[in-house]
PDB file of C-alpha atoms in Angstrom:
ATOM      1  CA  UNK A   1       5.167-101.723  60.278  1.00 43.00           C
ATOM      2  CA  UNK A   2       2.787-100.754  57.972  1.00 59.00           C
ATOM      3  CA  UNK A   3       2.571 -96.960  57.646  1.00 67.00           C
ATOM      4  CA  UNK A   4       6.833 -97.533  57.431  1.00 71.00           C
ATOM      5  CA  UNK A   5       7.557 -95.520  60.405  1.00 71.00           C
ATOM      6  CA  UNK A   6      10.288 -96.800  62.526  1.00 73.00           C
ATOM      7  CA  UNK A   7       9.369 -97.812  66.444  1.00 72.00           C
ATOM      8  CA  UNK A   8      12.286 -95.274  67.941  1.00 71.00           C
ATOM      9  CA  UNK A   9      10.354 -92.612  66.466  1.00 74.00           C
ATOM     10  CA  UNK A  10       6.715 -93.981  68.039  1.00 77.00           C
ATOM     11  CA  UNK A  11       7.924 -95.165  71.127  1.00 79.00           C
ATOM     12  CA  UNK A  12      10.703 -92.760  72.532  1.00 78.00           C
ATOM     13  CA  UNK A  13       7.626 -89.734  72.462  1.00 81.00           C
ATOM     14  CA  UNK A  14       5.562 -92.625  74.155  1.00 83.00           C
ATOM     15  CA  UNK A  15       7.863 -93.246  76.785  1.00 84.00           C
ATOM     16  CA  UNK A  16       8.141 -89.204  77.503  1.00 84.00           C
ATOM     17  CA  UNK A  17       4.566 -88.655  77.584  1.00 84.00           C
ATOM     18  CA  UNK A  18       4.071 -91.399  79.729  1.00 84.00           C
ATOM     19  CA  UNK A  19       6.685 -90.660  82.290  1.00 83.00           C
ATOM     20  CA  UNK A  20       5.073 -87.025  82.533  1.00 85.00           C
ATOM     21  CA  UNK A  21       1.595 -88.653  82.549  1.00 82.00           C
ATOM     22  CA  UNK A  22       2.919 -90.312  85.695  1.00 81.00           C
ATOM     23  CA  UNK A  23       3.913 -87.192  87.400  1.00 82.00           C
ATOM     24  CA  UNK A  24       0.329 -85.604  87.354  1.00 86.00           C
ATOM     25  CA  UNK A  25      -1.164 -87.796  90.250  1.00 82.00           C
ATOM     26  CA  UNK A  26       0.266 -88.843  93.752  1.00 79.00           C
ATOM     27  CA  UNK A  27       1.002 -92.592  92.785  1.00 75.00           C
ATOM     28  CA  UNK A  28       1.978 -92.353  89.343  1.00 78.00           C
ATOM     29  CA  UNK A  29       5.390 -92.465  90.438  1.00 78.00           C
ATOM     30  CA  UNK A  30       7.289 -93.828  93.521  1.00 75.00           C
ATOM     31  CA  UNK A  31       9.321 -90.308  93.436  1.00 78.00           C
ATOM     32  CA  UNK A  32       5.716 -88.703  94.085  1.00 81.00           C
ATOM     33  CA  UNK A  33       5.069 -91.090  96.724  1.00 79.00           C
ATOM     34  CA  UNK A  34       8.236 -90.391  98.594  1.00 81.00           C
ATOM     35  CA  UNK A  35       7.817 -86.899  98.709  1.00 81.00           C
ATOM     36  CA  UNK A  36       4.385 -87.163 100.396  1.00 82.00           C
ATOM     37  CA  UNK A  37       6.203 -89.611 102.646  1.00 82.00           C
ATOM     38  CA  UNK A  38       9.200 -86.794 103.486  1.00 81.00           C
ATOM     39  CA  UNK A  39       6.786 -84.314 103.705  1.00 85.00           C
ATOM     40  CA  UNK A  40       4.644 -86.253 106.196  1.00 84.00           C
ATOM     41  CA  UNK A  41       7.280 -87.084 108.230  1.00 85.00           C
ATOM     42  CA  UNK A  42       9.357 -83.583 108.619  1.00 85.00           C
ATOM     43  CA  UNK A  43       5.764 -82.004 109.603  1.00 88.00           C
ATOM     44  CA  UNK A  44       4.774 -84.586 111.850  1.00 87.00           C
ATOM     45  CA  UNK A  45       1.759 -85.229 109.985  1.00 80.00           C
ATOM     46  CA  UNK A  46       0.421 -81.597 109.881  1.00 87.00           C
ATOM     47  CA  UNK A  47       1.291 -81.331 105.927  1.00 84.00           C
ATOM     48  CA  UNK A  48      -0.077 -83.883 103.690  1.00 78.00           C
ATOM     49  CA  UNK A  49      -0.302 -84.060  99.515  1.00 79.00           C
ATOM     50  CA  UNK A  50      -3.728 -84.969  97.853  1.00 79.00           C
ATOM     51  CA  UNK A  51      -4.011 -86.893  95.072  1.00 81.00           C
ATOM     52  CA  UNK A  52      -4.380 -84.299  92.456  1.00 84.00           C
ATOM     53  CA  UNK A  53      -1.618 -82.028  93.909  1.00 86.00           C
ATOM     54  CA  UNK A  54       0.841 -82.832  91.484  1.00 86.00           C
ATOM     55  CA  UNK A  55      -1.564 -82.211  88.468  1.00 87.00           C
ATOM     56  CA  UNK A  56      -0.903 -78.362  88.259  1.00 91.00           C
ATOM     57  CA  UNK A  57       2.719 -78.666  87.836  1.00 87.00           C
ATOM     58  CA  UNK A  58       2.430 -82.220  85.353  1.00 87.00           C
ATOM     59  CA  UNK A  59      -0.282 -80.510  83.282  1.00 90.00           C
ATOM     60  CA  UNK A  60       1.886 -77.594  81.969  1.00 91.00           C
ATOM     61  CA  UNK A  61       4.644 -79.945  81.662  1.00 88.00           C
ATOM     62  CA  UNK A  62       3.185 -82.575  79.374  1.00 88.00           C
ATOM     63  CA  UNK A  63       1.659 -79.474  77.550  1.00 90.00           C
ATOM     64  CA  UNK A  64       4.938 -77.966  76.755  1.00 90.00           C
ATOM     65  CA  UNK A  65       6.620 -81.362  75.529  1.00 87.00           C
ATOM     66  CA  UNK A  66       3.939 -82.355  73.807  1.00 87.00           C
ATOM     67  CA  UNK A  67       4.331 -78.553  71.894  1.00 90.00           C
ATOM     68  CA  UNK A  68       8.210 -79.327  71.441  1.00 87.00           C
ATOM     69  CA  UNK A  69       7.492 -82.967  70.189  1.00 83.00           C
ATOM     70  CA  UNK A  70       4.998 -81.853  67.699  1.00 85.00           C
ATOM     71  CA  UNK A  71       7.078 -78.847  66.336  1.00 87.00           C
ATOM     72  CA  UNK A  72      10.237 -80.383  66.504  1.00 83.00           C
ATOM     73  CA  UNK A  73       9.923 -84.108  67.230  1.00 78.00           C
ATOM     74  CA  UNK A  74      11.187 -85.167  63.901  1.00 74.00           C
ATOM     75  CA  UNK A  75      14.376 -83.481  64.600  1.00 77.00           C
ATOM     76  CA  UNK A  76      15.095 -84.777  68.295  1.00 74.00           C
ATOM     77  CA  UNK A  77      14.022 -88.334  67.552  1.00 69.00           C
ATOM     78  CA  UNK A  78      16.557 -90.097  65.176  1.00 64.00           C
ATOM     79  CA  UNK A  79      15.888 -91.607  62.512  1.00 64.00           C
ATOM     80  CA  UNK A  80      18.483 -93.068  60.776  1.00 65.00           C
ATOM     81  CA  UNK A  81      19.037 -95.641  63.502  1.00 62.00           C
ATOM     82  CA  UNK A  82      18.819 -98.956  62.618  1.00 63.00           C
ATOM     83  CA  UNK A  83      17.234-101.436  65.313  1.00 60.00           C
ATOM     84  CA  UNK A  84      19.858-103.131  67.356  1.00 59.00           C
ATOM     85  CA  UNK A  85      22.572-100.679  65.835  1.00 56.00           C
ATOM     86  CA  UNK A  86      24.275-100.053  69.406  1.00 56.00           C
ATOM     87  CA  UNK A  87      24.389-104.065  69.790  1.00 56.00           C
ATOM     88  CA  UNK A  88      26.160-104.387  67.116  1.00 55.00           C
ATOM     89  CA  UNK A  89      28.677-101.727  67.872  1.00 55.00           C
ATOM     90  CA  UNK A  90      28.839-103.128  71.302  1.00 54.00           C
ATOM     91  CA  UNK A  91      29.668-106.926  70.075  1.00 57.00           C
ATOM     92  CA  UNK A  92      32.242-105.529  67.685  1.00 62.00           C
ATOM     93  CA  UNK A  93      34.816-104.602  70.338  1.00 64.00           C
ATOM     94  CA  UNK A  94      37.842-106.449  71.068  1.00 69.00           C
ATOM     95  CA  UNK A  95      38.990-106.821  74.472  1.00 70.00           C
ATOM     96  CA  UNK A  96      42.159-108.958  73.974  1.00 76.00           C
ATOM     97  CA  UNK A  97      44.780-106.677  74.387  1.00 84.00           C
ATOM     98  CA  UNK A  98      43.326-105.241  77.642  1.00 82.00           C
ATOM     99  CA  UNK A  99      46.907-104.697  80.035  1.00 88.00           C
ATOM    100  CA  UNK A 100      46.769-107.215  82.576  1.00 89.00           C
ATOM    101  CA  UNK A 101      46.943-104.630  85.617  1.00 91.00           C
ATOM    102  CA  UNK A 102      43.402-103.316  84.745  1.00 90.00           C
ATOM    103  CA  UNK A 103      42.129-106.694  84.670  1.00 89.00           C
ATOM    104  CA  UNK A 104      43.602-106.988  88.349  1.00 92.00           C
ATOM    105  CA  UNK A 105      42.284-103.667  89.324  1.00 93.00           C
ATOM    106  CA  UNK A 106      39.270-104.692  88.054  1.00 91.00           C
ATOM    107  CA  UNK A 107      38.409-107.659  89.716  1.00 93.00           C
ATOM    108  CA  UNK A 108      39.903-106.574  93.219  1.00 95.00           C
ATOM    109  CA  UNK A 109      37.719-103.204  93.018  1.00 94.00           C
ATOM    110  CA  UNK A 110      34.578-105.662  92.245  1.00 91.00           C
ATOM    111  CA  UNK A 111      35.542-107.463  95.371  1.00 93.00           C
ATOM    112  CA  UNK A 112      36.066-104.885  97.695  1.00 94.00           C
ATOM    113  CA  UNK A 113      32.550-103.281  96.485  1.00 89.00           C
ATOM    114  CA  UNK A 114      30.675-106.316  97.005  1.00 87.00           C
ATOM    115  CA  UNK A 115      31.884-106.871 100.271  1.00 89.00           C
ATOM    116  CA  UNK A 116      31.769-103.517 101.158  1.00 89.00           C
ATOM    117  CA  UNK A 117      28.021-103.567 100.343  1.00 84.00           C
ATOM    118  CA  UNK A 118      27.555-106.507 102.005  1.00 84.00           C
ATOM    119  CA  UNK A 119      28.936-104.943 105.164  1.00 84.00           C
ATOM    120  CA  UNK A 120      27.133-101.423 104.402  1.00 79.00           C
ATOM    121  CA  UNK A 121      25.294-101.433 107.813  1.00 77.00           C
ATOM    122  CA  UNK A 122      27.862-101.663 109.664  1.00 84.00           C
ATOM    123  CA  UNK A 123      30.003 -99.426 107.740  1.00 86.00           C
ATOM    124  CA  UNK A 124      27.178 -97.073 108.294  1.00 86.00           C
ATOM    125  CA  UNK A 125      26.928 -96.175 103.781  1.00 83.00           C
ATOM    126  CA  UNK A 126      24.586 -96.541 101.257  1.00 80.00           C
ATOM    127  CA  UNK A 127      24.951 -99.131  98.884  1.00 76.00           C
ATOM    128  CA  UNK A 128      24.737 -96.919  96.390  1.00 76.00           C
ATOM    129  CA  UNK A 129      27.393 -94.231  97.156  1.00 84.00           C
ATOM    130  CA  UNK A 130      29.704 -97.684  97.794  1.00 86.00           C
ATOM    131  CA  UNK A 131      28.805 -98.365  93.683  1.00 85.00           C
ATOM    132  CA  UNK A 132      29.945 -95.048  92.961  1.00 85.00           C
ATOM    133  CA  UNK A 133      33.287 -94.743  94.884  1.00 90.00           C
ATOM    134  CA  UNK A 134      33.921 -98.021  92.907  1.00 91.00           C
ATOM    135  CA  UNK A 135      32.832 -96.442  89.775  1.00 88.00           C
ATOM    136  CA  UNK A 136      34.750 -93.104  90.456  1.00 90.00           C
ATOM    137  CA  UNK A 137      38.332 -95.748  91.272  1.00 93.00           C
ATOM    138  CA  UNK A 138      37.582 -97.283  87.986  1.00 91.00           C
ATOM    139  CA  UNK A 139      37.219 -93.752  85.927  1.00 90.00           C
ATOM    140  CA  UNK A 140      39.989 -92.211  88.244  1.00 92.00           C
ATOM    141  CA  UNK A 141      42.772 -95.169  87.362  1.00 93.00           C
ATOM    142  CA  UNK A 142      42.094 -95.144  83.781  1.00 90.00           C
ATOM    143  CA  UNK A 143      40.878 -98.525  83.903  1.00 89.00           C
ATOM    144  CA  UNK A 144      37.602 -97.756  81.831  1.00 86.00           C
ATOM    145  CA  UNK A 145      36.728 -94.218  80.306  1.00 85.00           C
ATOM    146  CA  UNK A 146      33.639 -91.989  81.514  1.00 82.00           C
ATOM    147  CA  UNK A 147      32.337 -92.806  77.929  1.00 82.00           C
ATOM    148  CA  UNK A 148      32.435 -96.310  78.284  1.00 80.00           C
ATOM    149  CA  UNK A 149      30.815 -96.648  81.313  1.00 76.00           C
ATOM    150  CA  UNK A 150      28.021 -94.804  80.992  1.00 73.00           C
ATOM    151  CA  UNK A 151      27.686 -97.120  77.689  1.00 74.00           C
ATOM    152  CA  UNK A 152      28.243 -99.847  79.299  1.00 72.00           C
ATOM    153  CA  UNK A 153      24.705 -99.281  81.234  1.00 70.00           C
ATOM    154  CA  UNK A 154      21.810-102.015  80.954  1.00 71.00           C
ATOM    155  CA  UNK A 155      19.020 -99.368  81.001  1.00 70.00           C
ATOM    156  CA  UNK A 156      16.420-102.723  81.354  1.00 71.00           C
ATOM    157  CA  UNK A 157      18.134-103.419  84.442  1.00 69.00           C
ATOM    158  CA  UNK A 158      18.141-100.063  85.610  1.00 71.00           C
ATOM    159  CA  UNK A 159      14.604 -99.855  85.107  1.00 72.00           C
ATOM    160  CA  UNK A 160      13.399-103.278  86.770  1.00 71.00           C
ATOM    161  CA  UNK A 161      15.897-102.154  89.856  1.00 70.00           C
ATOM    162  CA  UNK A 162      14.218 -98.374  89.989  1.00 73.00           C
ATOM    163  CA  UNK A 163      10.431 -99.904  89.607  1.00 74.00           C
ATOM    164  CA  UNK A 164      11.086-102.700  92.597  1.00 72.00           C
ATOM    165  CA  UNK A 165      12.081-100.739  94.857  1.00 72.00           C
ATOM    166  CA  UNK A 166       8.747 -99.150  95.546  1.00 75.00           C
ATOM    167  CA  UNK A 167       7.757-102.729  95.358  1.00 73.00           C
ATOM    168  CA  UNK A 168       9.871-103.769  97.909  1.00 67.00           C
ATOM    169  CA  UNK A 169       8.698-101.018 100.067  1.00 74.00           C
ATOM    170  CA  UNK A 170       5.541-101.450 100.309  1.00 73.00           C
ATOM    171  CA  UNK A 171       5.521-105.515 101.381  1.00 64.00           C
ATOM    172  CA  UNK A 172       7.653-104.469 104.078  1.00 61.00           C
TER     173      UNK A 172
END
């Protein structure tokens, strides 16, 4: 880059100011929209939200971070990362000597999830509270570490997943 500023510190206040941007009109994001949704249905369509109803709060928001950012962005934003840093640290691990009962715990939780979400109508739960028991057995038997789970999150995927959904939604 040629003013040598590193992209973390450019794009992480990007991504903040646009996810608050988002939250100042109705459909600039799909949690906005399924409030309105909620709302419409619990009044029986007395109570509705206009486009611009969101602004008031989403205003003062983006106001105050971008305050915080300018005052004191170069100290949140790091910025003696190096670009693909947690990759690295990631790749480095050595999963050789992993006891062969947490391999087997492993697996058989994976299985039971996967059916059990594939059976989640009739077992009358969400797909995603089935995720999390499996998540919670995993933590619970020692088989992975809260730390290392919550590392071991694709955020991209996470992401793609979150923004379908709305997707999804509205073809049906």
């Amino acid at each position: 880059i040629a003013a040598d500023i590193k992209p973390c510190r450019l794009l992480i206040p990007l991504a903040i100011a646009c996810g608050l941007g988002g939250s100042m009109t109705l459909i600039g994001s799909f949690g906005n929209l399924i409030a309105r949704d909620y709302m419409l249905e619990w009044s029986n369509g007395t109570q509705t939200v206009a486009f611009f109803d969101y602004t008031p709060i989403g205003v003062p928001m983006f106001a105050a971070s971008l305050a915080i950012f300018w005052f004191w962005g170069d100290k949140l934003v790091p910025s003696d990362r190096q670009p693909g840093e947690m990759i690295t640290q990631i790749k480095e691990k050595d999963y050789s000597n992993v006891p062969q009962w947490k391999q087997i715990l492993s697996v058989a939780v994976f299985v039971v999830v996967v059916l059990m979400m594939m059976m989640a109508d009739v077992l009358g739960m969400d797909i995603e509270n089935i995720a999390v028991w499996g998540a919670i057995v995993l933590v619970v038997t020692k088989v992975v570490t809260v730390k290392s789970a919550f590392a071991s999150f694709q955020m991209r995927t996470v992401f793609v997943i979150a923004f379908m959904l709305p997707i999804g939604t509205a073809l049906t």
